[in-house]
Amino acid sequence: VMNQQTLAIHSGYEKDAQSTMAVPIYQSTAYEFRDTEHAANLFELKELGNIYSRLMNPTTDVFEKRFSALEGGAAAIGTASGMAAIFYAIANVAEAGDNIIAAKEVYGGTTTLTGHTIKRFGIETRYFDVKNPIEIEGLVDEKTKLILFESITNPSVDVADIDAITEIADRHNILTCADNTVATPIFCKPLTLGCDLVVHSASKYATGQGLAIGGIIVERENLVEKIKGNPRYYHFNEPDESYHGLVYSDLPLPLFTLRVRLALLRDLGAAPSPFNSWLFIQGLETLTLRMKQHAESALEIAKFLEAHPKVKKVNYPGLESNENYAVAQKYLKGGCSGLLSFEVEDKETAQKIADATEIFTLVANIGDSKSIITHPASTTHQQLSAQELIEAGVPGGLLRVSVGLEDTQDLIDDLKKAIG
Ligand code: PLP
């Protein structure tokens, strides 16, 4: 078994006839069939192979296999964005009349997706406080199809108690899905801790330099055990009429990502571009090294902010004073990533600081090598109501910081000057 950093550089790539060291960009819409029998076999899944790049692509395949290896999963499927990954993870299990349970403390896009967009499709979302997962128990019923949460939450920077969540989920035979975007598999591997699915915005640390939008869904080994014969997931156990009677739980293949590919990518089509998959492959090569530095600098900056008289509160799970410290010690190994937030007096003060930094750039993103400062209440969470803002843990005086890879002391000096 290879270690993380070796997997990040080699897994999932078998050199083709050209023996290229770098993974090639297979920039092609479609693939030639040897003959009509070969074509029919591919469509019938008697043989696995390339058909059309909305469904699969050899460059994307390397990205998927490599990401799956890093997460300790069985298989993965790339998508055009993190939001597409989250939507497909939900749409793969829930339909009109069903419900999902989601943490209140999630990325703003996930809040609008779960609270508004899927509601229009008849899927209800019931919310729990990630700091109090016992609430899940009272929300479950026979129509509950998924429990969705972020391992490290954005932007409130809480850490999920994965054991507490999976214990309830497993008792009711419900799938769990962790958005592992902020923690990355370098610090947390939810699939090896009992979660069933992981989703990511690859647009963040996976690319690492803010180069491309993308997402991925990874499923754990032996997920079929939880799905086969489980009436909650009847659509995996009954013939899929849209795929001439295929029963997913009968296949000797990782069934969750396969169904996303064959049904959702086929019909909804948010497939990644091969070029973006190639960028993510480059990003993964240095992910371990970058994440160590992101986390080291973030901890130093958190300590500086904590000692600053004008800072009311610092949210970083690596600080011993933080309410998430014990949970973080349990689930995050080797660091707490590069995301932190801090609270100042009020909205105006926060806006003044965000406007005054020079190295920290005002951008609605995280997970870049370039340091970023965001004022969530006026940007990423702007579409949330005052009540939703409080529930998401985003007061007006909150500033979110994504610590980049610049010199740590330069970053501290920049914040010192801006806060005044
Ligand atoms: N999940 C988390 C935790 C995020 O921070 C983001 C984006 O900011 C997303 C999902 C959405 O990903 P994307 O922007 O790639 O669609």
Short mmCIF file of C-alpha atoms and ligand atoms in Angstrom, two decimals, residues 80-86 106-110 150 152-154 179-182 199-204 212-215 364-366 380 400, ligand 1:
data_model
loop_
_atom_site.label_atom_id
_atom_site.label_comp_id
_atom_site.label_asym_id
_atom_site.label_seq_id
_atom_site.Cartn_x
_atom_site.Cartn_y
_atom_site.Cartn_z
CA ALA A 80 -18.16 20.58 -13.66
CA SER A 81 -18.31 22.28 -10.23
CA GLY A 82 -18.58 21.55 -6.55
CA MET A 83 -22.24 22.59 -6.62
CA ALA A 84 -22.91 20.05 -9.40
CA ALA A 85 -21.28 17.37 -7.24
CA ILE A 86 -23.51 18.25 -4.28
CA VAL A 106 -22.58 25.01 5.22
CA TYR A 107 -21.33 26.99 2.25
CA GLY A 108 -23.89 29.62 1.14
CA GLY A 109 -24.46 27.89 -2.21
CA THR A 110 -25.31 24.66 -0.42
CA GLU A 150 -19.13 19.71 5.89
CA ILE A 152 -14.82 21.61 8.36
CA THR A 153 -17.59 24.13 7.80
CA ASN A 154 -17.33 27.16 5.55
CA ASP A 179 -18.26 17.90 1.97
CA ASN A 180 -14.52 17.56 2.56
CA THR A 181 -13.50 20.65 0.55
CA VAL A 182 -11.90 22.59 3.40
CA VAL A 199 -18.06 15.58 -2.14
CA HIS A 200 -15.62 18.34 -2.97
CA SER A 201 -15.34 21.62 -4.65
CA ALA A 202 -12.11 20.88 -6.54
CA SER A 203 -12.06 24.62 -7.31
CA LYS A 204 -10.37 25.14 -3.91
CA ALA A 212 -10.46 26.10 -12.45
CA ILE A 213 -13.97 25.20 -11.30
CA GLY A 214 -14.68 21.54 -10.68
CA GLY A 215 -16.13 19.02 -8.27
CA ALA A 364 -15.12 35.23 -3.01
CA ASN A 365 -13.03 32.09 -2.93
CA ILE A 366 -10.92 29.92 -0.63
CA THR A 380 -20.98 34.65 -0.41
CA ARG A 400 -13.27 34.96 6.55
N1 PLP B 1 -18.52 23.31 -0.89
C1 PLP B 1 -17.77 24.19 -0.22
C2 PLP B 1 -17.35 23.89 1.18
C3 PLP B 1 -17.39 25.39 -0.85
O1 PLP B 1 -16.63 26.26 -0.18
C4 PLP B 1 -17.81 25.64 -2.18
C5 PLP B 1 -17.46 26.89 -2.88
O2 PLP B 1 -17.09 27.86 -2.34
C6 PLP B 1 -18.61 24.70 -2.81
C7 PLP B 1 -18.92 23.54 -2.14
C8 PLP B 1 -19.10 24.92 -4.20
O3 PLP B 1 -18.12 24.59 -5.12
P1 PLP B 1 -17.97 25.26 -6.57
O4 PLP B 1 -17.73 26.71 -6.38
O5 PLP B 1 -16.82 24.51 -7.17
O6 PLP B 1 -19.25 24.98 -7.29
#
